CSV table of C-alpha atoms in Angstrom, one decimal:
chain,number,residue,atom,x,y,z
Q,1144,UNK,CA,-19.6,20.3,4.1
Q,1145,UNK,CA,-17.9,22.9,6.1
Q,1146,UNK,CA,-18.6,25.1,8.4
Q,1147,UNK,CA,-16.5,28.5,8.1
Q,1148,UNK,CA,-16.8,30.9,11.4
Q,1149,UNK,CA,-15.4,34.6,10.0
Q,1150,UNK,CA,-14.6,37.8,12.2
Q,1151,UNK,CA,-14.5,40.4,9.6
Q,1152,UNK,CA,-13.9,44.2,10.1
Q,1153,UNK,CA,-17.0,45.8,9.8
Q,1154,UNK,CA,-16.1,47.9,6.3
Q,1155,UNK,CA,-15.2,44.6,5.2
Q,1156,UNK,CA,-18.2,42.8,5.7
Q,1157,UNK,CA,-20.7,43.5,2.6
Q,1158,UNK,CA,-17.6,42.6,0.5
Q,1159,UNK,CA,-17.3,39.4,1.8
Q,1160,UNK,CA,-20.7,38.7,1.9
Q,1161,UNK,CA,-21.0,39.2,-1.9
Q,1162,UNK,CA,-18.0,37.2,-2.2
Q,1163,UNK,CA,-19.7,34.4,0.0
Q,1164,UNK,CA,-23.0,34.7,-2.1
Q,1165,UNK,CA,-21.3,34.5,-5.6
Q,1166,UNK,CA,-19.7,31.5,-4.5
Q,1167,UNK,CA,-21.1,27.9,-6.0
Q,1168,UNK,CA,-21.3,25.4,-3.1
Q,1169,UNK,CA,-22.0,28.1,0.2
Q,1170,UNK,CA,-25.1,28.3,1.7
Q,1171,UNK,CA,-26.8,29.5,5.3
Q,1172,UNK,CA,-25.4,32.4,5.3
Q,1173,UNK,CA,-25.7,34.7,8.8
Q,1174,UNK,CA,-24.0,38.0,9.7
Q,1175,UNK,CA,-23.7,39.2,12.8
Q,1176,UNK,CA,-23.4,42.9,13.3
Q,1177,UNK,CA,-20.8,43.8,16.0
Q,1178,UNK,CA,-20.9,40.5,17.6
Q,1179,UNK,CA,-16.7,40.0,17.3
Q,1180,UNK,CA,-15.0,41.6,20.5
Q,1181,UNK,CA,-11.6,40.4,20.3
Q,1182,UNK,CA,-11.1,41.4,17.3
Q,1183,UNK,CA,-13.5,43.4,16.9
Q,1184,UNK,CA,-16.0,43.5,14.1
Q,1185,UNK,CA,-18.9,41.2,12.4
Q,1186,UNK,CA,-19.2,37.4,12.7
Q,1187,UNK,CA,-19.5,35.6,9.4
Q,1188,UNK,CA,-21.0,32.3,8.9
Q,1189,UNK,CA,-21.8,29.9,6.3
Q,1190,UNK,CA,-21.5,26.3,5.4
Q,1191,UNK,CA,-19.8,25.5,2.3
Q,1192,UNK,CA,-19.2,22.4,0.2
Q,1193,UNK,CA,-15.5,21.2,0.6
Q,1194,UNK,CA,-14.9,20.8,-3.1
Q,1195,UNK,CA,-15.7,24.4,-3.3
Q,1196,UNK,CA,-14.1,25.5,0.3
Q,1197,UNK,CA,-10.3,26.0,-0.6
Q,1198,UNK,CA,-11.2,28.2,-3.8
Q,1199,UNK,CA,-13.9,30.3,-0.8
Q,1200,UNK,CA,-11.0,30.1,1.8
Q,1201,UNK,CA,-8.2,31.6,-1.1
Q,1202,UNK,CA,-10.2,34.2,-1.7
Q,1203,UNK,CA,-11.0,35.4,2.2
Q,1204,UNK,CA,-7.4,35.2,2.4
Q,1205,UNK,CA,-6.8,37.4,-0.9
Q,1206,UNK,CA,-9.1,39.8,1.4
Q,1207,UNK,CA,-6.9,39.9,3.8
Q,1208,UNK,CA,-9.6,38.4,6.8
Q,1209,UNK,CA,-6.8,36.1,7.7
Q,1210,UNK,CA,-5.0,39.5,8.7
Q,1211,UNK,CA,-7.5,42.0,9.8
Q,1212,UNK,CA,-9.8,39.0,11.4
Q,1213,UNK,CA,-10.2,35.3,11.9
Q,1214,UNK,CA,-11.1,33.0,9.7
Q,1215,UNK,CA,-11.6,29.2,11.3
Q,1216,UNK,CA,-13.2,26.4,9.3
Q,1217,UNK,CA,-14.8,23.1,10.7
Q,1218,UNK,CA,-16.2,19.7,9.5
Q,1219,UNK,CA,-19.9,19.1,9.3
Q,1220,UNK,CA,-20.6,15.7,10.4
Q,1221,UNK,CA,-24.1,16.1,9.7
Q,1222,UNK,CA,-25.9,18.8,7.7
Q,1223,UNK,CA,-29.8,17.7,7.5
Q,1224,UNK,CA,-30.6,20.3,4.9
Q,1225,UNK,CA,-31.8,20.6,1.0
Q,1226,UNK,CA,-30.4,23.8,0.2
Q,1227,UNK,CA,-26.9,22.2,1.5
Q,1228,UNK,CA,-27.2,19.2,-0.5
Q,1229,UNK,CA,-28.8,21.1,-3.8
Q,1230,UNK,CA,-25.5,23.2,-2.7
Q,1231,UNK,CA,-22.8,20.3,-3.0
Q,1232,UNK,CA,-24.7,18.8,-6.4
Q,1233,UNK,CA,-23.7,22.3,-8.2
Q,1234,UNK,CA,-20.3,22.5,-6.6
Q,1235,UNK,CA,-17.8,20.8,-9.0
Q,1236,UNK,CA,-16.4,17.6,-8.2
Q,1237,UNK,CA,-17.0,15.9,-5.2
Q,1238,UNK,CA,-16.2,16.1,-1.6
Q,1239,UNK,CA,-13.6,12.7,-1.5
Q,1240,UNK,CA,-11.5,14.6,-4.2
Q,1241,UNK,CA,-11.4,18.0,-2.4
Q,1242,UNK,CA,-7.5,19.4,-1.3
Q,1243,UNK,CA,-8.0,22.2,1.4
Q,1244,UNK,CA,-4.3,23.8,0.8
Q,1245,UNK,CA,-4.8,25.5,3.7
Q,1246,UNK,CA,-5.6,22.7,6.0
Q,1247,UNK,CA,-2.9,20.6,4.5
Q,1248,UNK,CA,-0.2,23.1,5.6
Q,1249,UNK,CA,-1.6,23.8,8.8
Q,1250,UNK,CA,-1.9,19.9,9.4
Q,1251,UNK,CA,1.5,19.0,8.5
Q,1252,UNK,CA,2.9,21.6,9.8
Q,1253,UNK,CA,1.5,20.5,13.1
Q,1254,UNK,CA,2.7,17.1,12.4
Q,1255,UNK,CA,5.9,17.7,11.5
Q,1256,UNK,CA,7.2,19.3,14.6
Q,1257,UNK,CA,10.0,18.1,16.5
Q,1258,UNK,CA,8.8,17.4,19.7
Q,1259,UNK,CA,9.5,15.6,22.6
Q,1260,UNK,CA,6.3,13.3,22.2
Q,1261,UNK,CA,7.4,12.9,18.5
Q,1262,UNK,CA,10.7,11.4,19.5
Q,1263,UNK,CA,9.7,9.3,22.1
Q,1264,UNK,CA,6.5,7.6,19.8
Q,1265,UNK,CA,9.6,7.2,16.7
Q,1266,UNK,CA,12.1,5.8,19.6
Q,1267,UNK,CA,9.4,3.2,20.9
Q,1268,UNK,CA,8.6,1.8,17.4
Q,1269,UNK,CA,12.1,1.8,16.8
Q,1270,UNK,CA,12.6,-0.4,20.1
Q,1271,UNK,CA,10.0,-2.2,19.1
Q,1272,UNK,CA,11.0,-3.0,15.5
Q,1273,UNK,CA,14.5,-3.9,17.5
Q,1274,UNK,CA,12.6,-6.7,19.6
Q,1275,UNK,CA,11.0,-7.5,16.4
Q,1276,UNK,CA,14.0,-8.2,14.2
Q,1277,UNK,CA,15.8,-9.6,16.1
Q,1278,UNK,CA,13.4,-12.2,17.0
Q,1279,UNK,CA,12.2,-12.9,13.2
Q,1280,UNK,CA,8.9,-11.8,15.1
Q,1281,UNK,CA,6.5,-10.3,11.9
Q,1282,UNK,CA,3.9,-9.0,14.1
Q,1283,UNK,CA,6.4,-6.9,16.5
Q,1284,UNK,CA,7.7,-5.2,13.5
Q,1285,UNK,CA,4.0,-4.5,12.1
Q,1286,UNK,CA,3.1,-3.2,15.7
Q,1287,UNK,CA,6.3,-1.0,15.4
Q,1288,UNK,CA,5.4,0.2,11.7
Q,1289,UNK,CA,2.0,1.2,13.1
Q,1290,UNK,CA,3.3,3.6,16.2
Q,1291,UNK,CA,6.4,5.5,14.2
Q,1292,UNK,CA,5.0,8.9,13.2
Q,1293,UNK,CA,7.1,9.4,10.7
Q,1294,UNK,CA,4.7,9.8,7.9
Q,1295,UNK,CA,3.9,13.5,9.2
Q,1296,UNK,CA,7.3,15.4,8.7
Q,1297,UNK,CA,7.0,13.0,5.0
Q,1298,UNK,CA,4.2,14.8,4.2
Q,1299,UNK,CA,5.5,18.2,5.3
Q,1300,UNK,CA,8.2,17.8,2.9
Q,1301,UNK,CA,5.6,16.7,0.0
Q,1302,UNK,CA,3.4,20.0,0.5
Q,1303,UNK,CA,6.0,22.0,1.4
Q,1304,UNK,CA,7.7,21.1,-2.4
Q,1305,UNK,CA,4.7,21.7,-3.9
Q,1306,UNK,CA,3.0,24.8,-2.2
Q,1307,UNK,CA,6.7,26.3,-2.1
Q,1308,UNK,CA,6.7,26.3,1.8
Q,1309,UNK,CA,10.6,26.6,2.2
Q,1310,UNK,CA,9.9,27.1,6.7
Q,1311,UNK,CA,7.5,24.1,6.5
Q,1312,UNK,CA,10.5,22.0,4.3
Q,1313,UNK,CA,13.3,23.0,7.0
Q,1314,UNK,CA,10.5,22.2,10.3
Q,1315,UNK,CA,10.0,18.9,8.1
Q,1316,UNK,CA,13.3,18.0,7.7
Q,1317,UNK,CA,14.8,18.5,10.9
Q,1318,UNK,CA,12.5,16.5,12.3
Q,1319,UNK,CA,12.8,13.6,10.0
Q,1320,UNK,CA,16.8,13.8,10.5
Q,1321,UNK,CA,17.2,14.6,14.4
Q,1322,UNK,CA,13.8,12.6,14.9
Q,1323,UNK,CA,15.4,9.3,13.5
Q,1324,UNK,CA,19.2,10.0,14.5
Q,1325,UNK,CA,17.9,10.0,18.3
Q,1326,UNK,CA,15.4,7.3,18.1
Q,1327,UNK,CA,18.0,4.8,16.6
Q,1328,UNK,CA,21.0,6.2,19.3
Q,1329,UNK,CA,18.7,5.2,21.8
Q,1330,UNK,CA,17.8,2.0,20.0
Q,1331,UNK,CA,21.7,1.0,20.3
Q,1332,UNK,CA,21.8,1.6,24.0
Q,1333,UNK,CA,18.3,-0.5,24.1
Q,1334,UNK,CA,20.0,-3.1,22.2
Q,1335,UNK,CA,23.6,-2.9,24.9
Q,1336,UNK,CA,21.3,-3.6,27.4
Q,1337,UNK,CA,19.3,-6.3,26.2
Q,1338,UNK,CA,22.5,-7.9,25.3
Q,1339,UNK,CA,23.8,-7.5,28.8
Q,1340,UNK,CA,20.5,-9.0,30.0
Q,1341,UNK,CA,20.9,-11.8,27.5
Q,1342,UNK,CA,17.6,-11.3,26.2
Q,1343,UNK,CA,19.5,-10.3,22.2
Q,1344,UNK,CA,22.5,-11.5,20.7
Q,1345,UNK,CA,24.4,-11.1,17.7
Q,1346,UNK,CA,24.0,-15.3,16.6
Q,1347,UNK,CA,20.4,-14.4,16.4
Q,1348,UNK,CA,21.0,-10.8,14.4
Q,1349,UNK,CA,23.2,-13.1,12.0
Q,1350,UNK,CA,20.5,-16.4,12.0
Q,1351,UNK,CA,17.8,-16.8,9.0
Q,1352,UNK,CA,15.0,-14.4,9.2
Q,1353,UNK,CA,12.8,-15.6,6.8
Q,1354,UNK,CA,10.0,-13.1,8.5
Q,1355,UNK,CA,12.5,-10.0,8.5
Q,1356,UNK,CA,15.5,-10.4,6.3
Q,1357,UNK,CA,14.1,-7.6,4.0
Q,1358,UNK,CA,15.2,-5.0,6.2
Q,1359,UNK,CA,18.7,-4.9,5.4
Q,1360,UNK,CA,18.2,-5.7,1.8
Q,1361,UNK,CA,16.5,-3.2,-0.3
Q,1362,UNK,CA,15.5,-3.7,-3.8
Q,1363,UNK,CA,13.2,-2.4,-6.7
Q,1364,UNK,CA,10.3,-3.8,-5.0
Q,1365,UNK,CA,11.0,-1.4,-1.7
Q,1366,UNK,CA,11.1,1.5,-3.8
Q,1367,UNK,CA,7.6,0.2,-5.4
Q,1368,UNK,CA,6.2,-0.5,-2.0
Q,1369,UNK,CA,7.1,3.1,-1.3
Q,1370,UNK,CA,6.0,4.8,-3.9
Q,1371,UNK,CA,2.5,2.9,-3.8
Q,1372,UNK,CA,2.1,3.6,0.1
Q,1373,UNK,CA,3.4,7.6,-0.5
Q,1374,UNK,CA,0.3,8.1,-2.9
Q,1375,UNK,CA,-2.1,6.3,-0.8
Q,1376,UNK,CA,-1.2,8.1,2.7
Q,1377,UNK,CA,-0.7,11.5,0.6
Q,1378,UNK,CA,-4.7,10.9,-0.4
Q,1379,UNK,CA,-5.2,9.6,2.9
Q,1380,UNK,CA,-4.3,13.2,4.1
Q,1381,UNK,CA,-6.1,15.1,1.7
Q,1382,UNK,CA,-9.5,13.7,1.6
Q,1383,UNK,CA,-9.4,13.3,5.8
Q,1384,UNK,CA,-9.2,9.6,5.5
Q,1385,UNK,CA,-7.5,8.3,8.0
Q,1386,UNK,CA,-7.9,4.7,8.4
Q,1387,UNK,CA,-6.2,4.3,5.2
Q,1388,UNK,CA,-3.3,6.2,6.7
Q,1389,UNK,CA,-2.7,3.3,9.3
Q,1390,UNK,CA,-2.7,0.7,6.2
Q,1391,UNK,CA,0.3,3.3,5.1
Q,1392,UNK,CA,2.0,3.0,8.4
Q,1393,UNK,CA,2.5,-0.8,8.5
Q,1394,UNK,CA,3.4,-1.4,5.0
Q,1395,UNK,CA,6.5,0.9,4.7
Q,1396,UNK,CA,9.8,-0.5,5.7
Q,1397,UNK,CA,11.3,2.7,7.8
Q,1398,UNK,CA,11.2,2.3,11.5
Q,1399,UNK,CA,12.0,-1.6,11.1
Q,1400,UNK,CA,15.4,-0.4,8.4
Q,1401,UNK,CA,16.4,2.0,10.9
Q,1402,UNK,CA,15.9,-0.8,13.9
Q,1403,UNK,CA,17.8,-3.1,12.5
Q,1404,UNK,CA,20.7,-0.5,11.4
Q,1405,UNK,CA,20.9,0.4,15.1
Q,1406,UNK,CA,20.9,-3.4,16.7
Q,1407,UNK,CA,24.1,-3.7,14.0
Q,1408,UNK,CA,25.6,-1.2,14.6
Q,1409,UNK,CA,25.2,-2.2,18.4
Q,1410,UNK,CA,27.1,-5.4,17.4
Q,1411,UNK,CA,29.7,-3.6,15.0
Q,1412,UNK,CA,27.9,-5.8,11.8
Q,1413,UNK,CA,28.3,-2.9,9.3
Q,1414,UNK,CA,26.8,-5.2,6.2
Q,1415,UNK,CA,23.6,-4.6,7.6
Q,1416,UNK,CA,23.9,-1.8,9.1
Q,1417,UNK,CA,24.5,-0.4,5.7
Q,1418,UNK,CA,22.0,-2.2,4.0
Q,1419,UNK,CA,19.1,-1.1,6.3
Q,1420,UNK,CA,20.7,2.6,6.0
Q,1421,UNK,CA,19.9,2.1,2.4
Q,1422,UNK,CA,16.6,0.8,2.7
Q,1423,UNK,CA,15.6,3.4,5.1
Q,1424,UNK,CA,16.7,6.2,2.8
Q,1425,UNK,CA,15.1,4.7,-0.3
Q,1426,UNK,CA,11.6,4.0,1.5
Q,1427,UNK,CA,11.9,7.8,2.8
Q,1428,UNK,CA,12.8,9.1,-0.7
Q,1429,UNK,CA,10.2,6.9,-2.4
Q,1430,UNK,CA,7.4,8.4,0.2
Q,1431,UNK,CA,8.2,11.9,-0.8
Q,1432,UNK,CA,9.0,11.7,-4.6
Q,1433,UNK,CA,5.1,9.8,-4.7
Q,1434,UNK,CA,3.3,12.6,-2.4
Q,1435,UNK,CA,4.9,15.2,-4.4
Q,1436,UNK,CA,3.5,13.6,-7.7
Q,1437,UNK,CA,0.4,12.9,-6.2
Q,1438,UNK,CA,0.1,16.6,-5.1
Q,1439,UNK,CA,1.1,17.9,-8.5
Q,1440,UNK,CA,-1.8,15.3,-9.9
Q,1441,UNK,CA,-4.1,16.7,-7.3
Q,1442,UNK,CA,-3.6,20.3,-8.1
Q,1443,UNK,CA,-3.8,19.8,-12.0
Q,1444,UNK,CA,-7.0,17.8,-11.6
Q,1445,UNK,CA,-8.9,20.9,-9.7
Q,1446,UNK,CA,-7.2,23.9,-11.7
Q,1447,UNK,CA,-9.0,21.5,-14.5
Q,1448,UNK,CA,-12.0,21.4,-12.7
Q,1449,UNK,CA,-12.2,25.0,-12.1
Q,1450,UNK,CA,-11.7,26.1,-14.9
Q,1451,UNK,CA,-14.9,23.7,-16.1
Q,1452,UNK,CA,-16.7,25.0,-13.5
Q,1453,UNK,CA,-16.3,28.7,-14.5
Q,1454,UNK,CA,-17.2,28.0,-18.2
Q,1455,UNK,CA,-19.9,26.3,-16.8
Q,1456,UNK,CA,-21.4,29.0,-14.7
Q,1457,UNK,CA,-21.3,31.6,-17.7
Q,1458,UNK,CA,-24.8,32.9,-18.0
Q,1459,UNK,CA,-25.8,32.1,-14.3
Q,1460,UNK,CA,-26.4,28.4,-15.1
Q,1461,UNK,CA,-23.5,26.7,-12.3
Q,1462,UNK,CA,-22.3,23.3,-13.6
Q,1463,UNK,CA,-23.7,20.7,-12.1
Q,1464,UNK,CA,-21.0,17.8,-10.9
């Protein structure tokens, strides 16, 4: 369920109301005459079942209580009531499969910004992935996979393709490009100085890495691999999973491509440095051609199930999921 807080003008407030009350899914209604002070009006408030919240939130926004008010939604952990769950048995669909549009742009959005703390998490699994390659050392380069944050700025470029969110592409992309061209710059001064204090050197860059050769030499099976992992942490994001998001993280070869391009190009080897260059940029395309499909699927599926759901409510009898 979730729980949608609403200051709404106070000649707005019987419409949304109605609109609240004619929607499948929302229940426990309360109004609160006058209660808003900043801005000013009535506070709205109602739980609502998320397979029927984005389709509630669209139309508050169609309102324009976005505008004239505030509308702020929140997860219910735990709703102990029957009216809620006789509320998300007639919403259609179930909650797992619910896409908040809303929340998905404000999340990415929020994820995708270049900031300092973004750089310095990509810069330290880069430097990680560094230590990692260079010493054939599988669970440095796992570790590394599971601290870049690279995923967000991704997604930002999935949703923003799909919702048509050209400011939320550009914020996306700049971060992606200026996040990874600092984080590997810094990786070859990392790499300088760990040469200087002996602790890399090129005979091991150049030695057999049975553990992580497959940076520098991308084939069908990366672009598999990445497609496969850009569906799962694109689902991850929509239905609020995120465990599953960390299984993304460390099966995606980006932050160990770009480490090893930078500890090459630290030691002038261009073969690699171009084949991790290429791996980098086919995991990254893979990631975003599979969250756009997997958006596209997504937003098919529930335009399906609404229109379902509003044959099935003809003659005041709501379909029951």
């Amino acid at each position: 369920m979730l729980h949608l807080r609403l200051i709404v003008p106070s000649d707005r407030t019987d419409e949304v109301v109605r609109l609240i009350e004619s929607t499948v899914g929302a229940v426990h209604l309360v109004v609160l005459p006058g209660a808003a002070r900043d801005p000013a009006g009535d506070v709205v408030m109602c739980d609502v079942a998320r397979e029927a919240g984005d389709g509630l939130l669209s139309r508050l926004q169609d309102l324009g209580i976005d505008r004239t008010g505030s509308i702020a939604a929140d997860n219910v952990d735990l709703s102990l009531s029957t009216r809620a769950d006789r509320a998300e048995e007639e919403a259609p669909g179930e909650a797992a499969d619910a896409v908040l549009w809303q929340h998905l742009v404000e999340e990415t959005h929020e994820e995708s910004t270049l900031s300092v703390t973004y750089v310095a998490f990509l810069a330290i699994a880069t430097m990680i992935a560094a230590c990692g390659v260079v010493l054939d050392n599988a669970v440095l380069i796992v570790g590394a996979m599971a601290v870049g944050p690279e995923f967000g700025p991704l997604a930002g470029i999935s949703t923003a393709l799909v919702r048509g969110k050209p400011r939320l592409a550009a914020r996306s992309l700049i971060a992606l490009v200026v996040g990874f061209a600092v984080a590997m710059a810094l990786t070859v001064g990392f790499s300088v100085l760990m040469d200087l204090l002996g602790q890399f050197s090129k005979d091991q860059l150049d030695g057999s890495r049975p553990n992580t050769g497959f940076v520098y030499a991308p084939d069908a099976f990366s672009f598999v691999v990445a497609l496969l992992a850009g569906a799962a942490g694109t689902l991850s994001l929509t239905s609020a999973k995120s465990g599953a998001l960390v299984g993304v993280a460390i099966s995606v070869t980006t932050v160990p491509a770009a480490a090893n391009a930078a500890v090459a190009l630290a030691y002038g080897d261009t073969t690699q440095t171009v084949g991790s260059s290429e791996q980098l940029l086919l995991n990254l395309f893979g990631i975003v051609v599979a969250g756009v499909l997997t958006l596209l699927a997504q937003k098919a599926f529930w335009a399906r199930k609404g229109r379902k759901s509003a044959q099935g409510t003809k003659g005041g009898k709501p379909e029951t999921a």
